[in-house]
Amino acid sequence: MSGMIFEKAHVFYSPNKVLFGPNTVKGVGNEALQLGGKKVLIITDPGVVQANLIEPIKASLDAAKVPFAIYDRVKPEPPVSCVMEAVEKLKAEKCDLIVGVGGGSSMDVAKAVSLKATNDMSVLEMCGLDLAKKRGVPRILIPTTSGTGSEMTRVSVLVNEKENVKTVINSLYTLADVAIVDPLLTLTVPPKVTADTGMDALVHAIETFVAASATPFSDILAERAIEWIAHYLPIAFAKGSNLEARYYLSLGATVAGMAFASGGLGAVHALAYPVGTEFHLPHGRSNALMLPHVMRYNLCGNPEQYGLIADLMGKDVEGLSAMEAAELSVEAVEELLSTVKISFRLRDYGVTEKDIPKLVEGGMKFARLFLLNPRDLNEQDVRSVYEEAY
Ligand code: NAD
């Protein structure tokens, strides 16, 4: 961590309670009872239902005699309209507790539904920092991918369909009352989604580890996440049923979420958002493909931390200068991307040179994230990173 950490005050956010480990999902009924839930709305998507991941939740709620309804129409990279549909269901079914189960898309819809149900504001009016006025309906969040860490964070990422742009509710009230992280729920994630979501978690850990806003808390968590994800992602990609790999990827994604919830993110996210929305790429994929390019641009802003990343990812940095070691972190990331079959060239995703101005315009809309990035960027810098990525 750079700078005089002992001169700064630090803030740390996390859910009230975290249950981690195999079969913890069976505790959801008990947690619902403890939260005083009379009727639960399960919020999820069709892929999660098809993978039979709702069954243990239904069984646990049945055993605890907590009735439930299901909203299972969450779309990937969810639009605000999904939130409105699920709020209607919550009201029609008179539910007073939410269980969001799935990847980041389902958990983020669950968070937004929770707030929309109690706040007399539109969803878009709540987008921004701490704009929601009231606590939401209590929520239990259960990830089924090892990626976003949404179960640990204070944000809900949605798509404003009118402008085709990502928008974020950043509110303390979106934090989970209980997060249940059960690695057994991730055994069915297909290799491509394992790669995209695992890289998303690695981006969280790396971005927060080098951020100007990193804290001692975020550093400790990000370090372990980088080590675990770099080691175990190729194994889980190759053999989805490997429980040891799934366990450490779950742990890695969860602590990476905890890390960035307090330590912040940077230019990878800013530049990836427009790539994802314009070219319809999953969030993890757009982050992954921009990562090495933004890292190369950033290296001189924090070579010590990038050198540590190289070391954590298994590179031999002994005897190297800070900058030489830092350069190895980009090499390590590019090798990992190649192993999990993710191209880091924009042209491989249908982007043409003519699209670059549109991407620059989109990236500049997230310039607020540049404040936390280890190196400043202006519009020309953003263009040069996209050109390099092309
Ligand atoms: P996702 O939730 O969109 O899921 C991707 C696909 O995987 C879906 O089709 C889903 O059905 C399927 N799936 C999920 N779990 C499965 C399982 N165990 N077995 C088989 N299939 C499974 O993808 P994601 O990457 O987890 O989430 C992406 C969303 O999260 C984006 O909208 C992104 O912006 C957001 N996000 C939020 C935060 C946050 O802190 N709130 C952080 C990062 C990203």
Coordinates of C-alpha atoms and ligand atoms in Angstrom, one line a residue:
M1 CA 0.0 0.0 0.0
S2 CA 1.4 3.4 -1.0
G3 CA 1.3 6.6 0.9
M4 CA 1.2 7.4 4.7
I5 CA -1.5 5.0 5.7
F6 CA -1.1 5.9 9.4
E7 CA -2.1 9.5 8.6
K8 CA -5.5 8.4 7.1
A9 CA -8.8 7.4 8.6
H10 CA -10.3 4.2 7.0
V11 CA -13.8 2.9 6.7
F12 CA -14.8 -0.7 6.3
Y13 CA -18.1 -2.1 5.1
S14 CA -19.5 -5.7 5.3
P15 CA -22.8 -7.5 5.8
N16 CA -24.1 -8.2 9.3
K17 CA -23.4 -11.9 9.1
V18 CA -21.6 -14.2 6.6
L19 CA -22.1 -18.0 6.5
F20 CA -19.3 -19.6 4.4
G21 CA -18.7 -23.2 3.5
P22 CA -20.2 -26.3 1.9
N23 CA -23.9 -26.9 2.7
T24 CA -24.4 -23.5 4.4
V25 CA -27.3 -22.9 2.0
K26 CA -29.3 -25.4 4.1
G27 CA -29.3 -22.7 6.9
V28 CA -31.4 -20.2 4.9
G29 CA -34.7 -21.2 6.5
N30 CA -33.2 -20.6 10.0
E31 CA -31.8 -17.3 8.9
A32 CA -35.1 -16.3 7.5
L33 CA -36.8 -17.1 10.8
Q34 CA -34.2 -15.1 12.8
L35 CA -34.8 -12.1 10.6
G36 CA -38.5 -12.4 11.4
G37 CA -39.6 -13.1 7.8
K38 CA -43.2 -14.1 7.4
K39 CA -43.0 -14.7 3.7
V40 CA -40.0 -14.8 1.4
L41 CA -39.6 -13.6 -2.2
I42 CA -36.8 -15.6 -3.8
I43 CA -35.3 -13.5 -6.6
T44 CA -33.3 -15.4 -9.3
D45 CA -32.8 -16.1 -13.0
P46 CA -33.8 -19.0 -15.3
G47 CA -30.3 -20.5 -15.5
V48 CA -30.1 -20.8 -11.7
V49 CA -33.5 -22.5 -11.6
Q50 CA -32.4 -24.9 -14.4
A51 CA -29.2 -25.8 -12.5
N52 CA -31.6 -26.9 -9.6
L53 CA -29.9 -24.5 -7.2
I54 CA -33.3 -23.2 -5.8
E55 CA -34.2 -26.7 -4.5
P56 CA -32.1 -26.6 -1.3
I57 CA -33.4 -23.2 -0.6
K58 CA -37.0 -24.3 -1.0
A59 CA -36.4 -27.3 1.2
S60 CA -34.8 -25.3 3.9
L61 CA -37.6 -22.7 3.9
D62 CA -40.2 -25.5 3.9
A63 CA -38.5 -27.2 6.9
A64 CA -38.5 -23.8 8.8
K65 CA -42.2 -23.4 7.8
V66 CA -41.5 -20.0 6.1
P67 CA -43.7 -19.6 3.0
F68 CA -42.2 -18.2 -0.2
A69 CA -42.9 -16.9 -3.7
I70 CA -40.4 -16.9 -6.6
Y71 CA -39.5 -14.2 -9.1
D72 CA -37.2 -16.0 -11.6
R73 CA -37.1 -13.6 -14.6
V74 CA -33.9 -11.7 -13.8
K75 CA -31.9 -10.9 -17.0
P76 CA -28.1 -10.9 -17.2
E77 CA -26.7 -7.3 -16.8
P78 CA -30.2 -6.5 -15.4
P79 CA -32.3 -3.6 -16.6
V80 CA -34.3 -1.4 -14.2
S81 CA -37.5 -3.0 -15.6
C82 CA -36.5 -6.3 -13.9
V83 CA -36.5 -4.5 -10.6
M84 CA -39.9 -3.0 -11.2
E85 CA -41.4 -6.4 -12.2
A86 CA -40.0 -8.1 -9.1
V87 CA -41.3 -5.2 -6.8
E88 CA -44.8 -5.9 -8.2
K89 CA -44.4 -9.5 -7.3
L90 CA -43.1 -8.7 -3.8
K91 CA -46.1 -6.5 -3.2
A92 CA -48.7 -8.8 -4.7
E93 CA -47.4 -11.7 -2.7
K94 CA -47.1 -9.6 0.5
C95 CA -43.5 -10.7 1.1
D96 CA -41.4 -9.1 3.9
L97 CA -38.0 -10.8 3.3
I98 CA -35.9 -11.2 0.1
V99 CA -33.6 -14.1 -0.8
G100 CA -31.5 -13.1 -3.8
V101 CA -29.8 -16.2 -5.3
G102 CA -27.6 -16.3 -8.4
G103 CA -24.8 -14.4 -9.9
G104 CA -24.4 -10.7 -9.5
S105 CA -27.4 -10.0 -11.8
S106 CA -29.9 -11.7 -9.4
M107 CA -28.3 -10.4 -6.2
D108 CA -28.2 -6.8 -7.6
V109 CA -31.9 -7.0 -8.6
A110 CA -32.6 -8.3 -5.0
K111 CA -30.8 -5.3 -3.5
A112 CA -32.6 -2.8 -5.7
V113 CA -36.0 -4.4 -5.0
S114 CA -35.4 -4.3 -1.3
L115 CA -34.8 -0.5 -1.5
K116 CA -37.5 0.3 -4.0
A117 CA -40.1 -1.5 -1.8
T118 CA -39.5 0.9 1.1
N119 CA -38.4 4.2 -0.6
D120 CA -40.9 6.4 -2.4
M121 CA -38.4 7.2 -5.1
S122 CA -37.8 5.8 -8.6
V123 CA -34.9 3.4 -9.0
L124 CA -33.0 5.9 -11.1
E125 CA -33.5 8.5 -8.4
M126 CA -31.7 6.1 -6.0
C127 CA -28.7 5.7 -8.3
G128 CA -25.7 7.6 -6.9
L129 CA -24.2 7.8 -3.5
D130 CA -26.4 7.3 -0.4
L131 CA -29.5 8.7 -2.0
A132 CA -32.0 6.1 -0.8
K133 CA -33.6 7.5 2.4
K134 CA -34.9 4.4 4.1
R135 CA -33.6 0.9 5.0
G136 CA -34.9 -1.7 2.5
V137 CA -36.8 -4.9 3.1
P138 CA -34.3 -7.3 4.9
R139 CA -32.3 -9.4 2.4
I140 CA -30.3 -12.6 2.4
L141 CA -27.9 -12.9 -0.6
I142 CA -26.6 -16.2 -1.9
P143 CA -24.0 -16.2 -4.8
T144 CA -23.9 -19.1 -7.3
T145 CA -21.0 -17.7 -9.2
S146 CA -17.5 -16.8 -7.9
G147 CA -17.3 -13.4 -9.3
T148 CA -19.0 -10.2 -8.4
G149 CA -18.8 -10.4 -4.6
S150 CA -22.2 -8.6 -4.6
E151 CA -23.1 -10.5 -1.5
M152 CA -20.5 -8.4 0.3
T153 CA -20.8 -5.0 -1.3
R154 CA -22.9 -1.9 -0.9
V155 CA -23.8 -1.5 -4.6
S156 CA -26.4 -2.7 -7.0
V157 CA -25.4 -2.3 -10.7
L158 CA -28.3 -1.9 -13.2
V159 CA -28.7 -1.0 -16.8
N160 CA -30.6 2.2 -17.6
E161 CA -32.3 0.9 -20.7
K162 CA -33.2 4.3 -22.1
E163 CA -29.6 5.4 -22.3
N164 CA -28.0 1.9 -22.6
V165 CA -25.6 2.8 -19.8
K166 CA -24.8 1.1 -16.5
T167 CA -25.9 2.9 -13.4
V168 CA -25.2 2.1 -9.7
I169 CA -27.1 2.4 -6.5
N170 CA -24.4 2.9 -3.9
S171 CA -26.0 2.7 -0.5
L172 CA -25.2 1.3 2.9
Y173 CA -28.8 0.0 2.8
T174 CA -28.0 -2.5 0.1
L175 CA -25.6 -4.5 2.3
A176 CA -26.8 -8.0 3.0
D177 CA -28.4 -8.8 6.4
V178 CA -27.0 -12.3 5.9
A179 CA -24.7 -13.5 3.1
I180 CA -24.6 -17.3 2.5
V181 CA -21.6 -18.4 0.4
D182 CA -21.8 -22.1 -0.3
P183 CA -19.1 -23.3 -2.8
L184 CA -21.3 -26.3 -3.7
L185 CA -23.6 -24.0 -5.5
T186 CA -20.9 -23.1 -8.0
L187 CA -20.0 -26.6 -9.1
T188 CA -22.4 -26.3 -12.1
V189 CA -21.0 -23.0 -13.4
P190 CA -19.9 -23.7 -17.1
P191 CA -16.2 -23.1 -18.0
K192 CA -16.8 -19.9 -19.9
V193 CA -18.8 -18.3 -17.0
T194 CA -16.2 -19.7 -14.6
A195 CA -13.5 -17.8 -16.5
D196 CA -15.5 -14.5 -16.9
T197 CA -16.7 -14.4 -13.3
G198 CA -13.3 -15.5 -11.9
M199 CA -11.5 -12.8 -13.8
D200 CA -14.1 -10.3 -12.6
A201 CA -13.1 -11.2 -9.0
L202 CA -9.4 -10.9 -9.9
V203 CA -10.1 -7.4 -11.4
H204 CA -11.8 -6.4 -8.1
A205 CA -8.8 -7.5 -6.1
I206 CA -6.2 -6.0 -8.4
E207 CA -8.0 -2.7 -8.8
T208 CA -8.5 -2.2 -5.1
F209 CA -4.9 -3.3 -4.3
V210 CA -3.4 -0.5 -6.4
A211 CA -6.1 2.1 -5.8
A212 CA -5.3 5.5 -4.3
S213 CA -8.1 4.7 -1.9
A214 CA -6.8 1.3 -0.7
T215 CA -6.8 0.7 3.0
P216 CA -5.0 -1.8 5.3
F217 CA -8.3 -3.8 5.4
S218 CA -8.7 -3.9 1.6
D219 CA -5.0 -4.8 1.1
I220 CA -5.1 -7.8 3.4
L221 CA -8.2 -9.2 1.7
A222 CA -7.1 -8.3 -1.8
E223 CA -3.7 -10.1 -1.4
R224 CA -5.3 -13.4 -0.5
A225 CA -7.9 -13.1 -3.2
I226 CA -5.2 -12.5 -5.9
E227 CA -3.2 -15.5 -4.7
W228 CA -6.2 -17.9 -4.6
I229 CA -7.9 -16.8 -7.8
A230 CA -4.6 -16.9 -9.8
H231 CA -3.9 -20.4 -8.6
Y232 CA -7.4 -21.9 -8.6
L233 CA -9.1 -20.3 -11.6
P234 CA -7.4 -22.5 -14.2
I235 CA -8.2 -25.6 -12.2
A236 CA -11.9 -24.7 -11.8
F237 CA -12.0 -23.8 -15.5
A238 CA -10.5 -27.2 -16.4
K239 CA -12.6 -29.3 -14.0
G240 CA -15.7 -27.6 -12.7
S241 CA -16.4 -30.4 -10.2
N242 CA -13.1 -29.8 -8.3
L243 CA -14.4 -28.8 -4.9
E244 CA -11.0 -27.5 -3.6
A245 CA -10.8 -25.1 -6.5
R246 CA -14.4 -24.0 -6.2
Y247 CA -13.9 -23.5 -2.4
Y248 CA -11.0 -21.2 -2.9
L249 CA -12.6 -19.4 -5.8
S250 CA -15.7 -18.7 -3.7
L251 CA -13.5 -17.5 -0.9
G252 CA -11.4 -15.4 -3.3
A253 CA -14.4 -13.7 -4.9
T254 CA -16.1 -13.1 -1.5
V255 CA -13.0 -11.5 0.1
A256 CA -12.3 -9.5 -3.2
G257 CA -15.8 -8.1 -2.8
M258 CA -15.2 -7.2 0.8
A259 CA -11.9 -5.6 -0.3
F260 CA -13.3 -3.3 -3.0
A261 CA -16.4 -2.5 -1.0
S262 CA -14.1 -0.4 1.1
G263 CA -11.0 0.1 -1.1
G264 CA -12.7 1.2 -4.3
L265 CA -12.1 0.4 -8.0
G266 CA -10.4 2.2 -10.9
A267 CA -10.0 2.6 -14.6
V268 CA -10.5 -1.0 -15.6
H269 CA -14.2 -0.8 -14.6
A270 CA -14.6 2.7 -16.1
L271 CA -13.2 1.5 -19.5
A272 CA -14.9 -1.9 -19.4
Y273 CA -18.5 -0.6 -18.8
P274 CA -19.0 0.9 -22.3
V275 CA -17.4 -2.2 -24.0
G276 CA -19.9 -4.4 -22.1
T277 CA -23.0 -2.3 -22.9
E278 CA -22.1 -1.4 -26.5
F279 CA -21.0 -4.9 -27.5
H280 CA -23.2 -7.0 -25.2
L281 CA -20.4 -8.7 -23.3
P282 CA -20.8 -10.1 -19.8
H283 CA -19.5 -7.8 -17.1
G284 CA -16.6 -10.2 -16.2
R285 CA -15.5 -10.6 -19.8
S286 CA -15.3 -6.8 -20.5
N287 CA -13.4 -6.3 -17.3
A288 CA -11.0 -9.2 -18.1
L289 CA -10.2 -8.0 -21.6
M290 CA -9.4 -4.4 -20.5
L291 CA -7.4 -5.5 -17.4
P292 CA -3.9 -6.0 -19.0
H293 CA -4.1 -2.8 -21.0
V294 CA -5.1 -0.6 -18.1
M295 CA -2.4 -2.4 -15.9
R296 CA 0.3 -1.6 -18.4
Y297 CA -0.8 2.0 -18.5
N298 CA -0.9 2.2 -14.7
L299 CA 2.3 0.5 -13.8
C300 CA 4.4 3.6 -13.3
G301 CA 1.8 5.0 -10.8
N302 CA 2.3 2.2 -8.3
P303 CA 5.2 -0.2 -9.3
E304 CA 5.6 -1.6 -5.8
Q305 CA 2.0 -2.9 -5.6
Y306 CA 2.2 -4.2 -9.2
G307 CA 5.4 -6.0 -8.3
L308 CA 3.6 -7.6 -5.3
I309 CA 0.8 -8.7 -7.6
A310 CA 3.4 -10.4 -9.9
D311 CA 4.8 -12.2 -6.8
L312 CA 1.3 -13.2 -5.6
M313 CA 0.5 -14.6 -9.1
G314 CA 3.6 -16.9 -9.0
K315 CA 6.2 -14.8 -10.8
D316 CA 9.8 -14.9 -9.6
V317 CA 10.6 -11.2 -8.8
E318 CA 13.7 -11.7 -6.8
G319 CA 16.5 -9.3 -7.7
L320 CA 14.3 -7.3 -10.0
S321 CA 13.8 -3.5 -9.9
A322 CA 10.4 -2.4 -8.8
M323 CA 9.4 -1.6 -12.4
E324 CA 10.8 -4.9 -13.8
A325 CA 8.7 -6.8 -11.2
A326 CA 5.7 -4.7 -12.0
E327 CA 5.9 -5.6 -15.7
L328 CA 5.7 -9.3 -14.8
S329 CA 2.2 -8.7 -13.3
V330 CA 0.9 -7.8 -16.7
E331 CA 2.6 -10.9 -18.1
A332 CA 1.0 -13.1 -15.4
V333 CA -2.4 -11.7 -16.1
E334 CA -2.0 -12.2 -19.9
E335 CA -0.9 -15.8 -19.3
L336 CA -3.9 -16.5 -17.0
L337 CA -6.3 -15.0 -19.6
S338 CA -4.8 -17.2 -22.3
T339 CA -5.2 -20.3 -20.1
V340 CA -8.9 -19.6 -19.5
K341 CA -9.4 -18.8 -23.2
I342 CA -10.2 -15.1 -22.9
S343 CA -9.0 -12.9 -25.7
F344 CA -7.8 -9.5 -24.6
R345 CA -8.1 -7.9 -28.0
L346 CA -11.2 -5.7 -28.6
R347 CA -11.2 -6.6 -32.3
D348 CA -12.0 -10.2 -31.3
Y349 CA -15.4 -9.0 -30.0
G350 CA -16.6 -7.2 -33.1
V351 CA -15.2 -3.8 -32.2
T352 CA -13.8 -1.8 -35.2
E353 CA -11.5 1.2 -35.1
K354 CA -14.5 3.3 -36.0
D355 CA -16.1 2.4 -32.6
I356 CA -13.2 3.8 -30.5
P357 CA -14.6 7.4 -30.3
K358 CA -17.9 5.9 -28.9
L359 CA -16.0 3.9 -26.3
V360 CA -13.9 6.9 -25.3
E361 CA -17.1 8.9 -24.8
G362 CA -18.6 6.0 -22.8
G363 CA -15.5 5.6 -20.7
M364 CA -15.3 9.3 -19.9
K365 CA -18.8 9.1 -18.3
F366 CA -17.1 7.0 -15.6
A367 CA -14.3 9.5 -15.0
R368 CA -15.2 9.6 -11.3
L369 CA -13.4 6.2 -11.0
F370 CA -10.2 7.8 -12.4
L371 CA -9.8 9.6 -9.0
L372 CA -9.1 6.3 -7.3
N373 CA -6.9 5.0 -10.2
P374 CA -3.1 4.9 -9.5
R375 CA -2.5 7.0 -12.7
D376 CA -4.5 10.0 -13.9
L377 CA -6.2 9.7 -17.3
N378 CA -7.5 12.4 -19.7
E379 CA -9.5 11.8 -22.8
Q380 CA -6.4 11.3 -24.9
D381 CA -5.1 8.7 -22.4
V382 CA -8.4 6.8 -22.5
R383 CA -8.2 6.8 -26.3
S384 CA -4.7 5.4 -26.2
V385 CA -5.6 2.6 -23.8
Y386 CA -8.5 1.6 -26.1
E387 CA -6.2 1.8 -29.2
E388 CA -3.7 -0.4 -27.4
A389 CA -6.6 -2.9 -26.5
Y390 CA -7.8 -2.9 -30.1
Ligands
NAD1 P1 -24.9 -13.4 -14.0 O1 -25.5 -13.2 -12.7 O2 -25.4 -12.5 -15.1 O3 -24.9 -14.9 -14.4 C1 -24.4 -15.3 -15.6 C2 -25.0 -16.6 -16.1 O4 -24.6 -17.7 -15.2 C3 -26.6 -16.6 -16.0 O5 -27.1 -17.1 -17.2 C4 -26.9 -17.5 -14.8 O6 -28.1 -18.2 -15.0 C5 -25.7 -18.5 -14.9 N1 -25.4 -19.1 -13.6 C6 -25.2 -18.5 -12.4 N2 -24.9 -19.4 -11.5 C7 -24.8 -20.6 -12.0 C8 -24.5 -21.9 -11.6 N3 -24.1 -22.2 -10.4 N4 -24.6 -22.9 -12.5 C9 -25.0 -22.7 -13.8 N5 -25.2 -21.5 -14.3 C10 -25.2 -20.4 -13.4 O7 -23.3 -13.1 -13.9 P2 -22.3 -12.5 -12.8 O8 -21.0 -12.3 -13.5 O9 -22.3 -13.3 -11.6 O10 -23.0 -11.1 -12.5 C11 -22.9 -10.0 -13.4 C12 -23.6 -8.8 -12.9 O11 -23.1 -8.4 -11.6 C13 -23.4 -7.6 -13.8 O12 -24.7 -6.9 -14.0 C14 -22.4 -6.7 -13.1 O13 -22.5 -5.4 -13.4 C15 -22.8 -7.0 -11.7 N6 -21.8 -6.7 -10.7 C16 -22.2 -6.3 -9.4 C17 -21.3 -6.1 -8.4 C18 -21.7 -5.6 -7.1 O14 -20.9 -5.4 -6.2 N7 -23.0 -5.5 -6.9 C19 -19.9 -6.2 -8.7 C20 -19.5 -6.7 -9.9 C21 -20.5 -6.9 -10.9

